[in-house]
CSV table of C-alpha atoms (C1' of nucleotides) in Angstrom, one decimal:
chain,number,residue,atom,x,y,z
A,672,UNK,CA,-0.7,-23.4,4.7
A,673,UNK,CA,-1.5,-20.4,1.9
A,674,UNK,CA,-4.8,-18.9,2.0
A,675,UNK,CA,-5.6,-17.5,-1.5
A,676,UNK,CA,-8.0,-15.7,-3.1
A,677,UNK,CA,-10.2,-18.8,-4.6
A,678,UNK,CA,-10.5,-20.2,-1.1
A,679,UNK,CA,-11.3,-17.5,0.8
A,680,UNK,CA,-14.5,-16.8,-1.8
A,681,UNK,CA,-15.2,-20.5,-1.5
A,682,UNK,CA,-15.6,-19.8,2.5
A,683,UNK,CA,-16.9,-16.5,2.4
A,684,UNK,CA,-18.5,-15.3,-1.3
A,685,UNK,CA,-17.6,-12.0,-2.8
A,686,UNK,CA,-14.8,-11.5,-0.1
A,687,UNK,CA,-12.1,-9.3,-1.5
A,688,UNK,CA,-14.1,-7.6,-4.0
A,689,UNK,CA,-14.3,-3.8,-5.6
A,690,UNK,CA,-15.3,-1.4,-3.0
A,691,UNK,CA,-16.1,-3.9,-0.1
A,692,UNK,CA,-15.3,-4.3,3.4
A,693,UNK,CA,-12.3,-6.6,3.5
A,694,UNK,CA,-10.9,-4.1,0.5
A,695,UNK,CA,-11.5,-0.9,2.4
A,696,UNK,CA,-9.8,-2.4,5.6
A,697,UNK,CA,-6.8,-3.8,3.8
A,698,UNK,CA,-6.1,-0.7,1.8
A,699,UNK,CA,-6.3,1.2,5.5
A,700,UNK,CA,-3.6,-1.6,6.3
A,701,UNK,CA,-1.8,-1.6,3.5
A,702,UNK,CA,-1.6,2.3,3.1
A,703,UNK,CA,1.8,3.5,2.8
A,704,UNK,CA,2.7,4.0,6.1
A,705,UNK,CA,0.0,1.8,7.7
A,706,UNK,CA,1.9,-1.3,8.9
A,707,UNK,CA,5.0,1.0,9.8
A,708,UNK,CA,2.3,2.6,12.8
A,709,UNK,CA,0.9,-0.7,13.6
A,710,UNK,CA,3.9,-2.1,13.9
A,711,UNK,CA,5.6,0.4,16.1
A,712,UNK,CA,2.6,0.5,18.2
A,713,UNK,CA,2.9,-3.3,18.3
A,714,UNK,CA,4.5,-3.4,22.0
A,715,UNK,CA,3.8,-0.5,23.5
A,716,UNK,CA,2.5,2.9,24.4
A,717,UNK,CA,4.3,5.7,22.4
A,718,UNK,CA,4.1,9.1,22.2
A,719,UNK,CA,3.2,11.6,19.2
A,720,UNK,CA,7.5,12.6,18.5
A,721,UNK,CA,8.5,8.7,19.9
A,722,UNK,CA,6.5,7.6,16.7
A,723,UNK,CA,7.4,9.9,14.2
A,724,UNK,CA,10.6,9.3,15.3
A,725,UNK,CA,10.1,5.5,15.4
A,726,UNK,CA,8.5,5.4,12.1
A,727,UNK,CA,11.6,6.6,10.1
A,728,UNK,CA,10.9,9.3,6.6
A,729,UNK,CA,7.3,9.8,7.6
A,730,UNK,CA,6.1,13.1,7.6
A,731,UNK,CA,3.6,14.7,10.3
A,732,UNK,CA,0.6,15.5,7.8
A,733,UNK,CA,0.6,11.6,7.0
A,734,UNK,CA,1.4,10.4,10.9
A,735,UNK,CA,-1.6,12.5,11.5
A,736,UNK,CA,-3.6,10.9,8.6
A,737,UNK,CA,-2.4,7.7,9.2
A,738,UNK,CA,-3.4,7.9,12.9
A,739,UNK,CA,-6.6,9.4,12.5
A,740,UNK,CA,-7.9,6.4,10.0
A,741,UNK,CA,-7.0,3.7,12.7
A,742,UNK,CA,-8.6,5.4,15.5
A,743,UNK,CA,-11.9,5.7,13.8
A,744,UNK,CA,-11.2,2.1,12.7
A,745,UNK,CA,-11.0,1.0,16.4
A,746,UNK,CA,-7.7,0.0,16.2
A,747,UNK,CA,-5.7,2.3,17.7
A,748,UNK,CA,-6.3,4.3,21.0
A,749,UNK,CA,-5.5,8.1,21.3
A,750,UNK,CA,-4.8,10.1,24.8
A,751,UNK,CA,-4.3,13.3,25.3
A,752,UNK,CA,-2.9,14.4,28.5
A,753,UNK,CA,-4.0,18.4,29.9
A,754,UNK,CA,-1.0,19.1,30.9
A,755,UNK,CA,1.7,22.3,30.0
A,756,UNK,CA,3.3,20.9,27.5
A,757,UNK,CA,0.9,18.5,26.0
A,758,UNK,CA,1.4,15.2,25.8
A,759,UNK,CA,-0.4,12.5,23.8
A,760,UNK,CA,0.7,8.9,23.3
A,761,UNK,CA,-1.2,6.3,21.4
A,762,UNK,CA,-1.4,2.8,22.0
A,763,UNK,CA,-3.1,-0.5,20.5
A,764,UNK,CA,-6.9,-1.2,21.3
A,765,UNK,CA,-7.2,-4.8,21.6
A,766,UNK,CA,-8.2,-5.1,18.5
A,767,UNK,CA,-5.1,-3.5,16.7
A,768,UNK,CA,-3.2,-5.5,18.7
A,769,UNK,CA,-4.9,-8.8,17.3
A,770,UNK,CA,-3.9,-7.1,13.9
A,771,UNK,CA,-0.5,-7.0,14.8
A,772,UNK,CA,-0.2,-10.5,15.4
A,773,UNK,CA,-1.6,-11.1,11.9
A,774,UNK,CA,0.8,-8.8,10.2
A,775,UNK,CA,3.8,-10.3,12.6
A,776,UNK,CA,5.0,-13.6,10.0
A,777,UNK,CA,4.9,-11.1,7.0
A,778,UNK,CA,7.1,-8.1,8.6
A,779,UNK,CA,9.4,-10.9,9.4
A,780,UNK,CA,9.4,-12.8,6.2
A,781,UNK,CA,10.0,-9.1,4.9
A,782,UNK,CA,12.8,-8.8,7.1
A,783,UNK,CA,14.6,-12.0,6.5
A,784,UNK,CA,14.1,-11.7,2.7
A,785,UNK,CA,14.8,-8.4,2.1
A,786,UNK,CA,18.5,-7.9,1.0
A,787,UNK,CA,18.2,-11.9,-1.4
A,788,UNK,CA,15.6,-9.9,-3.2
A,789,UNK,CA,17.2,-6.5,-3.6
A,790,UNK,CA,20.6,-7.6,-4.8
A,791,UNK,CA,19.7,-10.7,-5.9
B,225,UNK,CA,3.7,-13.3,19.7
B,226,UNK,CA,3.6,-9.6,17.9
B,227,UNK,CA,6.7,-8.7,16.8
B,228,UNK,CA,7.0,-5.0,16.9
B,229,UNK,CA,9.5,-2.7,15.1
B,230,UNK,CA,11.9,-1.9,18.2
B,231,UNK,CA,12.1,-5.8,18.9
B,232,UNK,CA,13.1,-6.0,15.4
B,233,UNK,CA,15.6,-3.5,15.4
B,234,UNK,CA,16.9,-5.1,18.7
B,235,UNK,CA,18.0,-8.1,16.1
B,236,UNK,CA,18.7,-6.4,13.3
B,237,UNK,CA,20.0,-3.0,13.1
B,238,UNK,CA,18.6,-0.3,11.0
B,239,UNK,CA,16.0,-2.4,9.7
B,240,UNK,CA,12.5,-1.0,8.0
B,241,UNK,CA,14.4,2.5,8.0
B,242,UNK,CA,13.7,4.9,5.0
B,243,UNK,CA,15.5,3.7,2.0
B,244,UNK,CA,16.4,0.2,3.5
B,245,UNK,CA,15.9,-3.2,1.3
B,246,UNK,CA,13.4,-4.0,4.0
B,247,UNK,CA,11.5,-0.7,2.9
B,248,UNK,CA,11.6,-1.8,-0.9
B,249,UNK,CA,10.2,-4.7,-0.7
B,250,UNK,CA,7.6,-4.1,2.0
B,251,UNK,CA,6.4,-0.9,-0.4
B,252,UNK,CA,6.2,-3.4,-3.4
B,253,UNK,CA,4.1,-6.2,-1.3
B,254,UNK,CA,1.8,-3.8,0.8
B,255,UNK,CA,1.3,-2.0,-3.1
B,256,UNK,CA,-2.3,-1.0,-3.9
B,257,UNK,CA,-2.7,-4.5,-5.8
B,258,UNK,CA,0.3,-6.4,-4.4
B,259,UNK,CA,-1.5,-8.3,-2.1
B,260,UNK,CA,-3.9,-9.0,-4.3
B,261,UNK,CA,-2.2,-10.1,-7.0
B,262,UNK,CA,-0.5,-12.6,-4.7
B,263,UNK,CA,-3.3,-14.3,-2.8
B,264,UNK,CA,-4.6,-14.8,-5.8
B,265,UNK,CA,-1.7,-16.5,-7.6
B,266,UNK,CA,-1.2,-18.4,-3.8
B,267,UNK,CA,-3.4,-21.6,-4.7
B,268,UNK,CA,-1.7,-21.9,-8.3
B,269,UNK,CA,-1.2,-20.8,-11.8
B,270,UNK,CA,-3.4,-18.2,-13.7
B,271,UNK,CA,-3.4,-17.3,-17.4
B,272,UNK,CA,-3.7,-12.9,-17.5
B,273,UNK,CA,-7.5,-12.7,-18.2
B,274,UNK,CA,-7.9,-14.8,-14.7
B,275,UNK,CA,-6.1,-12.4,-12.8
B,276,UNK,CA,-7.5,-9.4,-14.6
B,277,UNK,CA,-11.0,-10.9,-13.2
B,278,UNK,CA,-9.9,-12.5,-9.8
B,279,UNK,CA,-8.5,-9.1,-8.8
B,280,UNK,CA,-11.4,-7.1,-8.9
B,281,UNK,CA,-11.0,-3.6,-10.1
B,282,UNK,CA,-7.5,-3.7,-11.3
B,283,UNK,CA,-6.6,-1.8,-14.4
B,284,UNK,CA,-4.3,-3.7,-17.2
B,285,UNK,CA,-1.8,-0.5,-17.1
B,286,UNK,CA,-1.4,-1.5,-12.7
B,287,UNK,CA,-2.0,-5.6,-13.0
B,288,UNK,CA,1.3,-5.2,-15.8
B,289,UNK,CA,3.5,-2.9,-13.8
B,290,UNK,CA,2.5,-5.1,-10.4
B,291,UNK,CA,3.4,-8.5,-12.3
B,292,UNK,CA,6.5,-6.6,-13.4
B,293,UNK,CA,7.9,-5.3,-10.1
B,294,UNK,CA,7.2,-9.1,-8.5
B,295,UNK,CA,8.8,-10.4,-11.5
B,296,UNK,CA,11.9,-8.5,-10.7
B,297,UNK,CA,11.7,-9.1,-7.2
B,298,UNK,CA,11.6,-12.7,-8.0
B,299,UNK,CA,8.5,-13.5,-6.2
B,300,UNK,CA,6.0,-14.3,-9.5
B,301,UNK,CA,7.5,-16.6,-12.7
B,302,UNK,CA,6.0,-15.9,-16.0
B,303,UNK,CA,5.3,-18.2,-18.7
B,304,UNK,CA,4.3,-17.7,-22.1
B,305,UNK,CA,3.2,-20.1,-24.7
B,306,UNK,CA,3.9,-19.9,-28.5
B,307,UNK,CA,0.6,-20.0,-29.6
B,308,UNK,CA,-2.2,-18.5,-31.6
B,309,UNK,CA,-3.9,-17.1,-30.1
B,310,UNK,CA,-1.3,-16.3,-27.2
B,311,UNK,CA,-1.3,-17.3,-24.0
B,312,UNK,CA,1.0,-16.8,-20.9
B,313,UNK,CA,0.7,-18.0,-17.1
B,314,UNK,CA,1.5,-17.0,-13.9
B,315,UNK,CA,2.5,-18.8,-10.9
B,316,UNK,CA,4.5,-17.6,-7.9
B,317,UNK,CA,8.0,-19.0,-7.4
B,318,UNK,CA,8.9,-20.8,-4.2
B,319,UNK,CA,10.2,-17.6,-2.6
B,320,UNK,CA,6.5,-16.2,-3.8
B,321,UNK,CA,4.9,-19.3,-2.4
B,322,UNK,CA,6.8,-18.7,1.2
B,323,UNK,CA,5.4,-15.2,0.7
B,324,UNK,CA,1.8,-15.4,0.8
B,325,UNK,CA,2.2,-17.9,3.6
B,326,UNK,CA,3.6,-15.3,5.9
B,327,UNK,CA,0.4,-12.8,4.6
B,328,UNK,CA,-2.0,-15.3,4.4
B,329,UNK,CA,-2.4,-14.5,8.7
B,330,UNK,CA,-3.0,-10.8,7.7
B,331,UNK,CA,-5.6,-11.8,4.7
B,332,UNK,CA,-7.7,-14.0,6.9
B,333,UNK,CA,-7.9,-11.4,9.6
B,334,UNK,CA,-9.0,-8.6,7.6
B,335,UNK,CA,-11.9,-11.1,6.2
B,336,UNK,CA,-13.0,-12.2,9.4
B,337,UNK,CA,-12.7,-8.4,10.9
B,338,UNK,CA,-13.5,-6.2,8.4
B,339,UNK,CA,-17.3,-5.5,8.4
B,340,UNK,CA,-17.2,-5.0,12.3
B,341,UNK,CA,-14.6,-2.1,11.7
B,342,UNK,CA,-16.7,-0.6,8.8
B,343,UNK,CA,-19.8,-1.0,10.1
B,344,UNK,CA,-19.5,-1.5,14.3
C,1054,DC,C1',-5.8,-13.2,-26.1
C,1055,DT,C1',-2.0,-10.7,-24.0
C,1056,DG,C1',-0.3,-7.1,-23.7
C,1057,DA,C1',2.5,-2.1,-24.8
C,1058,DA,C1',2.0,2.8,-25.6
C,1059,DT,C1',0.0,7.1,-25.1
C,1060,DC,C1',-2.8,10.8,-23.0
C,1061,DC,C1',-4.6,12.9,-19.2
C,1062,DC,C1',-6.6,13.8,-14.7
C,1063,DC,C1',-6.8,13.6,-9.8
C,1064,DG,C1',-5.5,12.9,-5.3
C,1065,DC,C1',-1.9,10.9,-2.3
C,1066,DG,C1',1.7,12.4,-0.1
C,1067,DG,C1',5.9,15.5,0.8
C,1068,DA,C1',7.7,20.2,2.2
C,1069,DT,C1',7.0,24.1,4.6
C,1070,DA,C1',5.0,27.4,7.7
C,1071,DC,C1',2.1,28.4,11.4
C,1072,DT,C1',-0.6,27.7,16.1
C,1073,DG,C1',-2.2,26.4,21.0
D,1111,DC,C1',5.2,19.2,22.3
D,1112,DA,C1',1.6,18.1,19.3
D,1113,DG,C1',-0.4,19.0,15.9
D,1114,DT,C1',-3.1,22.1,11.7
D,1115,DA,C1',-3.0,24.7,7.2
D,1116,DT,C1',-1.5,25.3,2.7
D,1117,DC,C1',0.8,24.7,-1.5
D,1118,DC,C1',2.2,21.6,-5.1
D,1119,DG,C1',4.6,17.9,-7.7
D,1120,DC,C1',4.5,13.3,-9.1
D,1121,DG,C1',2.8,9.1,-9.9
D,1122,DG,C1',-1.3,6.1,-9.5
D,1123,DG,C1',-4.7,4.8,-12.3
D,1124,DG,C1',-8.5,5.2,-16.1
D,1125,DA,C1',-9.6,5.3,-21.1
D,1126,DT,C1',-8.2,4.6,-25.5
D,1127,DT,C1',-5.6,2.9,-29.2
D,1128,DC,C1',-2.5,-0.2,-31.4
D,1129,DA,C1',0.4,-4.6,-32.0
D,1130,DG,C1',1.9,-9.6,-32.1
DNA sequence: CTGAATCCCCGCGGATACTG
DNA sequence: CAGTATCCGCGGGGATTCAG
């Protein structure tokens, strides 16, 4: 069953409007690289180069960015390892991995659906 | 179950890489008003002035060129009526419809979740 | 009422270079 | 290896005007 708009604001009122919660959080989500991160993180531990890497055309400045909003959102976890050279790997909090089941049926509808609606 | 992008890739190779269909149309959904536009069309048809006040915020110049892009991607049908004064209607197609169910997940999360992440 | 067209600004985001 | 700093272009997005 489809959730929309209508009945979300019938459940919860003034969800989903200009400048509040819900919209700040989903534009974090939505950013342009946002669900690329999550969903690389989604099973796993992986290191600063393993997810630039992993997430394929970003650049650092917006890894970095992208990064740095989820952590203060709680969703994903940074470590930083004092070692020669450094090492730093990021992983899910709970949280962000609760996300990441959310976001799981669209990536794959996205997947599936893809090449029908490019070509046609 | 959180499907991650190397799981993906393990079925499908190549997928969500820079450039890829997969890429298109997860940069048209995950849009500044994409998700918008489509959670609101998810419970049924809407005349232009409906959306422009369901989606809160949105600018006619970005609610056009959203309704455009999903037109092309076959995920939105538009309707206009030969009347005076003018009226047209939007509704999402069945590929649309199958859509918003795989986001709807992702929508009710960031509802339920987003004023602990701003706030707590 | 439903747009299309135009102008313009600002900041997102890419490229490159540099640092601990 | 894991970032930060800087420059800058382009397109998102607002305001306004016009049209069918």
């Amino acid at each position: 069953m489809t959730v929309s708009l209508q009945v979300m604001r019938a459940q919860q009122d003034g969800i989903f409007t200009d400048g509040c919660p819900s919209r700040v959080v989903l534009d974090h989500v939505t950013s342009k690289w946002g669900v690329l991160v999550l969903a690389a993180l989604a099973d796993g531990t992986l290191r600063w180069g393993e997810l630039r890497r992993e997430v394929d055309g970003i650049s650092e400045k917006m890894l970095a960015s992208t990064l740095k909003t989820f952590e203060a959102d709680g969703l994903v976890q940074r470590t930083a390892y004092p070692e020669v050279p450094p090492r730093v790997d990021y992983r899910l909090t709970p949280r962000g991995r609760d996300l990441a089941e959310a976001m799981s049926p669209l990536m794959t509808w996205v997947a599936a659906h893809a090449d029908a609606i490019v070509n046609g």
